[in-house]
Each structure stands twice: as C-alpha cells, then as structure tokens.
C-alpha cells in the first residue's frame, strides 16, 4: 500500500491569537508524535510539503470579492465590510498571514487529492486540512478557505465519483452546501445535533436537492454519544451507503473534537473509538484522501491523528507512548503514558438517551434515504 503524508513546518508560523481555541501548535505536536513512533520515515510513504494553492483554484468555490477581502485584511489593510464576510471577530479573527496559511492548507489538500488521483499513492493524509465550514463568500467556524470542497472539486474534474465522510463533532456544512445538488458526490456527516452545537444544521431532513436528492446524508448525535453507541449508528448507515454508491475515492474529514475531553463539544469518543472508525473508513474506501479537522484538546489531536496515520499504513502501534513524546504531551497536561484512553463510564441514563436518539436518526435515514439508493 503506497501512502503519502502531507505536512508543512510553515504552519507553526501562524497563530489565530492567544484566546482562540484552534492552536496551530497542535500540528507540530502531532508531527512530532508521529516522528517519535517512526511514522515519518516509512518505506512505502512519501512525505511531502505543499505549495500554496493558486488563487484561481480557490475561486472554483469562493467568490472573487471574498478572496480579495481575505487577501487585503491578511496584509493588515482595513477593509470596510470585512465583517460581512465573517472576518475579524470571534471565531474567525484576522491575523497576519491568514491568506497565506489558508492557501497553503488548501494546497496541502489539493496535493493529497492529486497524488491519489494520479495513482501515485492509494491513501494520502493532510492533517492540517478539513476546514469544512468555509462558505463561498465568508469565513465560518475557524475556516477561511474550504479545502475539502476544493479537493473534491479536483477529483470531480477527473470524472471521479466522490464520497465524503465527515466524522468531526460539527456538521460539515460547507461541503454539504457545495455539493447539495450533485449526485456524483455523496456527503455523509456525523456530528453533535445542530440544535445543540454550531453550525446549527445537519439534520436528517437535509437530503440534497434536485438531482442531488438523497446524496446528502446526516447522522446527528446526542451529547454523550460514546464509542459503542456511535459504532452502531455508523455501521448501520455508512457501509451500506458506500457500497451502494460505489465511489472511486473517499475524502474523509477526521476531526477529533468528538472526544470526551474536547472543550468545545459534548460527544464522548475515545482515541481508540476514533481509531476504529478510521479503520472502517480506510477499509471501505477504494482510495482515500484523509484530512484533519477540529480538535481542541491538543494531546487528543496528536494521539488520534498519529493512530489514524498508522492505520492508513497498516501499522499496529505500541500503546506505550515513546518517552520523548510523553514529556512533550505532559506539558499540555496529559500525564497518562498511553496512546489510548482509559475506559470512561458514563451515567447509564445519558448513555441510554444517546442510544435512543441515535437509533431514531438511523431509522429516519433508512426510511428516507436508503430507498433512493436501492437499499431496503
Ligand atoms: Zn468541529
């Protein structure tokens, strides 16, 4: 199995600001954990740094006006109307180089897609990517340029059928929006329910429109959904739909803000539960373009994406974290020496509620979407 890992040490030059939950340092932390496990020098894996995406490529999804504004504010210019594009407050701060880093991240996801499309590798992982909330004319949810959309568009240009599987705790709304009318792109997003969490969308009823009716799939989840409840819902929905759709490639958004200790969300996954899901996706995908996503408890991010990259290469990792990584993770408050999490026991009533909710959503998907794909 030939694989590719896409990473740039330039990412650490950029910073959303001291109060912002998205810490760019999570990427270096992840890289160094991979390195400590020997995963950055594998014989079958290319390791490549991206070039920034061309502006013309960004314009395949984003409006010219938005791109001009993003470029200007990034250079420190005052632009009246920047707020209309979601820029400059709260979630989407204007920081120096936001234009450059957004282009670089887009370039990384496009490179991952190209390597897979050219047949150079079967699986590629760009863990800085997966910024799934950005819309054509505005930044949203820490995302300025929608790299998953651009990667999928580049695969569509090759005539490929693309399945997008998004397991971030938040709904993949930007990607769903981009392909809402396209039956050649099946989008599946599992996430904490939209009436409890940003961005407020991602209900089962959002099925797609026109020719794309039935090609937009959402599995919303109750707070405290854990590995076991999730696995049941995932297995009921994702494998049958992927088998029926028969994609040429799967683009996966692997956000790990679904973790029990993530400060922004209320799901209850463990790193080992996340890893099992990644294993299923990798196994179901004929070819895989994997991206990162959310993740705001940094040691979780490093452990989860390291485990994901090992899975993509068919490698079993020792659960004992390498000594140097242990020290570094301890600086972020992670004192446990294991790649995996201890078993968490949730209160039974919370678990039951999460399970009942998940089963109801699965039933609704089976009733409304399955028949559109010839599934009973
Ligand atoms: Zn998220």
Coordinates of C-alpha atoms and ligand atoms in Angstrom, one line a residue:
X1 CA 0.0 0.0 0.0
X2 CA 1.6 3.3 -1.1
X3 CA 0.7 6.3 1.0
X4 CA 1.5 10.0 1.4
X5 CA 1.8 12.2 4.5
X6 CA 1.4 16.0 3.7
X7 CA 2.8 18.4 6.2
X8 CA 4.4 21.8 6.3
X9 CA 6.6 23.1 9.1
X10 CA 5.5 26.6 7.9
X11 CA 2.1 26.1 9.6
X12 CA 3.6 26.9 13.0
X13 CA 4.4 30.4 11.9
X14 CA 0.7 31.3 12.0
X15 CA -1.4 32.0 15.0
X16 CA -5.2 32.7 15.4
X17 CA -4.3 34.6 18.6
X18 CA -3.9 33.7 22.3
X19 CA -7.6 33.4 23.1
X20 CA -8.5 31.2 20.2
X21 CA -9.2 27.5 20.7
X22 CA -7.7 26.5 17.4
X23 CA -4.0 26.1 18.2
X24 CA -1.7 25.7 15.2
X25 CA 0.8 24.1 17.5
X26 CA -1.4 21.0 17.5
X27 CA 0.0 20.3 14.1
X28 CA 3.7 20.3 15.2
X29 CA 2.8 18.3 18.2
X30 CA 1.1 15.7 16.0
X31 CA 4.0 15.6 13.6
X32 CA 6.5 15.0 16.5
X33 CA 4.4 12.2 17.9
X34 CA 4.3 10.5 14.5
X35 CA 8.1 11.0 14.3
X36 CA 8.6 9.5 17.7
X37 CA 6.8 6.4 16.6
X38 CA 8.9 6.2 13.4
X39 CA 5.9 7.1 11.2
X40 CA 7.5 9.9 9.3
X41 CA 10.1 7.7 7.6
X42 CA 8.2 4.7 6.4
X43 CA 9.5 2.9 3.3
X44 CA 6.1 2.9 1.5
X45 CA 5.2 6.5 2.4
X46 CA 6.1 9.8 0.7
X47 CA 6.4 12.7 3.0
X48 CA 5.7 16.0 1.2
X49 CA 5.3 19.7 1.9
X50 CA 2.6 21.5 0.0
X51 CA 2.8 24.7 -2.1
X52 CA 0.2 27.4 -1.7
X53 CA -2.9 26.9 -3.9
X54 CA -3.3 29.3 -6.8
X55 CA -5.9 32.0 -6.3
X56 CA -7.7 30.7 -9.5
X57 CA -8.2 27.4 -7.8
X58 CA -9.7 28.9 -4.7
X59 CA -12.1 30.8 -7.0
X60 CA -13.6 27.5 -8.1
X61 CA -15.6 27.6 -4.9
X62 CA -15.0 31.1 -3.3
X63 CA -16.2 34.4 -4.7
X64 CA -13.6 36.8 -6.1
X65 CA -14.8 39.5 -3.8
X66 CA -14.3 37.4 -0.7
X67 CA -10.8 36.3 -1.8
X68 CA -9.9 40.0 -2.4
X69 CA -11.1 40.9 1.1
X70 CA -9.3 38.0 2.7
X71 CA -6.1 38.9 1.0
X72 CA -6.3 42.5 2.0
X73 CA -7.1 42.0 5.7
X74 CA -4.3 39.4 5.9
X75 CA -1.9 42.1 4.7
X76 CA -3.1 44.4 7.5
X77 CA -5.4 46.6 5.4
X78 CA -8.6 47.9 6.9
X79 CA -11.5 46.8 4.7
X80 CA -15.0 48.1 5.4
X81 CA -17.4 45.2 5.0
X82 CA -14.9 42.5 6.2
X83 CA -17.4 41.6 8.8
X84 CA -20.0 40.8 6.1
X85 CA -17.6 38.0 5.1
X86 CA -17.4 36.6 8.6
X87 CA -14.0 38.1 9.2
X88 CA -12.5 39.9 12.2
X89 CA -14.3 38.8 15.3
X90 CA -14.8 35.8 17.5
X91 CA -14.4 32.6 15.6
X92 CA -12.6 34.0 12.5
X93 CA -10.1 36.5 13.6
X94 CA -8.0 38.4 11.1
X95 CA -4.4 37.5 11.9
X96 CA -1.2 38.3 9.9
X97 CA -0.8 35.7 7.1
X98 CA -4.3 34.3 7.3
X99 CA -4.4 34.5 3.5
X100 CA -1.0 32.7 3.1
X101 CA -1.8 29.9 5.5
X102 CA -5.2 29.4 4.0
X103 CA -3.7 29.0 0.6
X104 CA -1.1 26.6 2.0
X105 CA -3.6 24.4 3.7
X106 CA -5.7 24.4 0.5
X107 CA -2.6 23.4 -1.4
X108 CA -2.0 20.5 1.0
X109 CA -5.4 19.0 0.5
X110 CA -5.2 19.5 -3.3
X111 CA -1.8 17.8 -3.2
X112 CA -3.2 14.8 -1.3
X113 CA -6.1 14.6 -3.9
X114 CA -3.6 14.8 -6.8
X115 CA -1.3 12.1 -5.5
X116 CA -4.3 9.8 -5.2
X117 CA -5.9 10.8 -8.5
X118 CA -2.6 10.3 -10.3
X119 CA -2.3 6.8 -8.9
X120 CA 1.0 7.6 -7.1
X121 CA -0.5 6.6 -3.8
X122 CA -3.7 4.9 -2.6
X123 CA -4.0 6.8 0.6
X124 CA -2.9 10.4 1.5
X125 CA -3.3 12.2 4.8
X126 CA -3.1 16.0 5.2
X127 CA -4.0 16.6 8.8
X128 CA -3.9 20.4 8.7
X129 CA -6.8 20.2 6.2
X130 CA -10.5 19.5 6.8
X131 CA -11.7 23.1 7.3
X132 CA -15.2 22.2 6.4
X133 CA -17.2 25.3 7.4
X134 CA -16.0 27.9 5.0
X135 CA -18.6 29.1 2.6
X136 CA -18.2 30.7 -0.9
X137 CA -18.3 34.3 0.4
X138 CA -17.5 34.0 4.0
X139 CA -15.3 32.5 6.7
X140 CA -17.1 30.4 9.3
X141 CA -16.2 28.3 12.3
X142 CA -12.4 28.9 12.2
X143 CA -12.4 28.1 8.5
X144 CA -11.4 30.6 5.8
X145 CA -10.9 28.5 2.7
X146 CA -12.8 25.2 2.2
X147 CA -10.0 22.8 1.4
X148 CA -12.2 19.7 1.4
X149 CA -14.5 21.3 -1.2
X150 CA -11.5 22.2 -3.4
X151 CA -10.1 18.7 -3.1
X152 CA -13.4 17.1 -4.0
X153 CA -13.8 19.5 -7.0
X154 CA -10.3 18.5 -8.3
X155 CA -11.4 14.8 -8.1
X156 CA -14.7 15.6 -9.8
X157 CA -12.7 17.2 -12.7
X158 CA -11.2 13.8 -13.3
X159 CA -14.7 12.3 -13.6
X160 CA -14.5 10.5 -10.3
X161 CA -17.4 9.7 -8.0
X162 CA -16.5 11.0 -4.6
X163 CA -17.9 10.0 -1.2
X164 CA -17.2 12.5 1.6
X165 CA -17.3 11.1 5.1
X166 CA -17.0 13.7 7.9
X167 CA -16.7 12.4 11.5
X168 CA -16.0 15.8 13.1
X169 CA -18.2 16.8 16.0
X170 CA -19.6 19.6 13.9
X171 CA -21.7 19.3 10.8
X172 CA -19.7 19.6 7.6
X173 CA -22.0 22.3 6.3
X174 CA -19.7 24.0 3.8
X175 CA -19.1 20.7 2.0
X176 CA -22.7 19.8 2.1
X177 CA -23.6 23.2 0.6
X178 CA -21.1 22.9 -2.2
X179 CA -22.5 19.5 -3.5
X180 CA -26.1 19.8 -2.4
X181 CA -27.3 19.3 -6.0
X182 CA -24.6 17.0 -7.2
X183 CA -25.4 13.2 -7.4
X184 CA -21.8 12.4 -8.1
X185 CA -20.7 13.5 -4.6
X186 CA -22.3 11.7 -1.7
X187 CA -21.7 13.6 1.5
X188 CA -22.1 11.8 4.9
X189 CA -21.6 13.8 8.1
X190 CA -22.0 12.5 11.6
X191 CA -21.9 15.2 14.3
X192 CA -23.4 16.5 17.5
X193 CA -27.0 17.6 16.8
X194 CA -27.4 21.0 15.3
X195 CA -29.8 22.3 17.9
X196 CA -27.1 21.8 20.5
X197 CA -23.9 22.8 18.6
X198 CA -22.5 25.1 15.9
X199 CA -23.3 25.4 13.0
X200 CA -26.9 24.6 13.7
X201 CA -27.5 22.4 10.7
X202 CA -27.0 18.8 9.7
X203 CA -30.4 17.2 10.3
X204 CA -31.6 14.0 8.6
X205 CA -34.1 16.1 6.6
X206 CA -31.3 17.8 4.7
X207 CA -31.3 15.3 1.9
X208 CA -29.9 17.2 -1.0
X209 CA -31.9 18.9 -3.8
X210 CA -32.7 18.4 -7.4
X211 CA -30.5 15.6 -8.9
X212 CA -28.7 15.6 -5.6
X213 CA -31.7 14.5 -3.7
X214 CA -30.6 11.6 -1.4
X215 CA -26.9 12.3 -1.8
X216 CA -26.6 14.4 1.4
X217 CA -26.7 12.3 4.5
X218 CA -26.6 13.5 8.1
X219 CA -26.5 11.4 11.3
X220 CA -26.9 13.9 14.2
X221 CA -25.9 12.7 17.6
X222 CA -27.0 13.4 21.2
X223 CA -24.4 14.8 23.7
X224 CA -22.5 12.0 25.4
X225 CA -22.7 9.7 22.5
X226 CA -19.8 7.3 23.2
X227 CA -17.8 4.8 21.0
X228 CA -20.2 2.0 21.3
X229 CA -23.4 4.0 20.5
X230 CA -21.6 5.7 17.6
X231 CA -20.2 2.5 16.1
X232 CA -23.8 1.1 16.0
X233 CA -25.0 4.1 14.1
X234 CA -22.0 4.3 11.8
X235 CA -22.3 0.7 10.9
X236 CA -26.0 0.9 10.1
X237 CA -25.5 3.9 7.8
X238 CA -22.1 4.3 6.3
X239 CA -21.1 0.9 4.9
X240 CA -24.4 0.2 3.1
X241 CA -24.4 3.7 1.5
X242 CA -20.8 3.5 0.4
X243 CA -21.4 0.0 -1.1
X244 CA -24.5 1.3 -2.9
X245 CA -22.8 4.5 -4.2
X246 CA -19.5 2.8 -5.3
X247 CA -17.2 5.8 -5.1
X248 CA -13.9 6.0 -6.9
X249 CA -12.4 7.7 -3.8
X250 CA -13.4 8.6 -0.3
X251 CA -12.5 12.0 1.1
X252 CA -12.6 11.8 4.9
X253 CA -12.7 14.6 7.4
X254 CA -11.2 13.2 10.6
X255 CA -11.9 15.9 13.2
X256 CA -11.3 14.7 16.7
X257 CA -13.3 17.4 18.6
X258 CA -15.7 14.4 19.2
X259 CA -13.5 13.4 22.1
X260 CA -14.9 13.2 25.6
X261 CA -12.4 15.8 26.9
X262 CA -12.8 18.3 24.0
X263 CA -13.6 21.7 25.5
X264 CA -15.9 22.8 22.7
X265 CA -18.3 19.9 22.2
X266 CA -20.2 17.2 24.2
X267 CA -19.6 13.9 22.5
X268 CA -17.8 11.2 24.3
X269 CA -15.5 9.4 21.9
X270 CA -12.1 7.9 23.0
X271 CA -9.0 7.9 20.8
X272 CA -9.4 4.1 20.3
X273 CA -13.0 4.6 19.3
X274 CA -12.0 7.2 16.8
X275 CA -9.2 4.9 15.5
X276 CA -11.7 2.1 14.9
X277 CA -13.9 4.4 12.8
X278 CA -10.9 5.5 10.8
X279 CA -10.0 1.8 10.3
X280 CA -13.5 1.2 8.9
X281 CA -13.4 4.2 6.6
X282 CA -9.9 3.1 5.3
X283 CA -11.2 -0.4 4.8
X284 CA -14.3 0.7 2.9
X285 CA -12.6 3.3 0.7
X286 CA -11.2 2.1 -2.6
X287 CA -8.8 5.1 -2.3
X288 CA -8.5 7.6 0.5
X289 CA -7.9 11.3 0.8
X290 CA -7.9 11.9 4.5
X291 CA -7.9 15.4 6.1
X292 CA -7.9 16.6 9.7
X293 CA -10.5 18.9 11.2
X294 CA -11.5 20.1 14.6
X295 CA -9.7 19.1 17.8
X296 CA -9.1 21.5 20.7
X297 CA -7.6 19.2 23.4
X298 CA -4.1 19.1 21.9
X299 CA -2.9 15.7 23.3
X300 CA -6.0 14.1 21.9
X301 CA -5.3 15.6 18.4
X302 CA -1.7 14.3 18.4
X303 CA -2.7 10.8 19.6
X304 CA -5.7 10.4 17.3
X305 CA -4.1 11.6 14.1
X306 CA -1.0 9.6 14.8
X307 CA -3.2 6.5 15.3
X308 CA -5.0 7.4 12.0
X309 CA -1.8 7.6 10.0
X310 CA -0.6 4.3 11.4
X311 CA -3.9 2.7 10.4
X312 CA -3.6 4.1 6.8
X313 CA -0.2 2.3 6.7
X314 CA -1.4 -1.0 8.2
X315 CA 0.8 -0.5 11.3
X316 CA -0.1 -1.5 14.9
X317 CA 1.4 1.0 17.3
X318 CA 2.5 0.2 20.8
X319 CA 0.1 1.7 23.3
X320 CA 3.1 3.0 25.3
X321 CA 3.9 6.5 24.1
X322 CA 7.5 7.0 23.2
X323 CA 9.5 8.7 26.1
X324 CA 10.2 12.0 24.4
X325 CA 6.6 12.3 23.3
X326 CA 5.4 11.6 26.8
X327 CA 7.4 14.6 28.1
X328 CA 6.0 16.9 25.4
X329 CA 2.4 15.8 25.9
X330 CA 2.8 16.3 29.7
X331 CA 3.5 20.0 29.0
X332 CA -0.1 20.1 27.7
X333 CA -1.5 18.5 30.8
X334 CA -1.5 14.9 29.5
X335 CA 0.2 12.7 32.1
X336 CA -1.1 9.3 31.0
X337 CA 1.6 7.4 29.2
X338 CA -0.8 5.7 26.8
X339 CA -1.8 6.3 23.2
X340 CA -5.3 5.1 24.1
X341 CA -7.7 6.4 26.7
X342 CA -8.8 4.7 29.9
X343 CA -12.3 3.3 29.8
X344 CA -14.8 6.0 30.7
X345 CA -18.1 5.1 32.4
X346 CA -20.9 7.4 31.5
X347 CA -24.1 7.6 33.6
X348 CA -26.5 5.0 32.3
X349 CA -29.4 7.4 31.7
X350 CA -27.2 9.7 29.5
X351 CA -26.0 6.7 27.5
X352 CA -29.5 5.3 27.0
X353 CA -30.7 8.7 25.8
X354 CA -27.8 9.0 23.3
X355 CA -28.5 5.4 22.1
X356 CA -32.3 6.0 21.6
X357 CA -31.6 9.3 19.8
X358 CA -29.1 7.7 17.5
X359 CA -31.4 4.8 16.7
X360 CA -34.2 7.1 15.8
X361 CA -31.9 9.0 13.4
X362 CA -30.8 5.8 11.8
X363 CA -34.4 4.7 11.3
X364 CA -35.2 8.0 9.7
X365 CA -32.2 7.7 7.3
X366 CA -33.2 4.1 6.4
X367 CA -36.7 5.3 5.7
X368 CA -35.9 8.4 3.7
X369 CA -32.5 7.9 2.0
X370 CA -32.0 4.1 1.7
X371 CA -34.8 3.6 -0.8
X372 CA -33.2 6.3 -3.1
X373 CA -30.1 4.1 -3.3
X374 CA -32.0 0.8 -3.8
X375 CA -31.4 -0.2 -0.2
X376 CA -34.1 -2.0 1.7
Ligands
LIG1 ZN1 -15.5 20.5 14.6

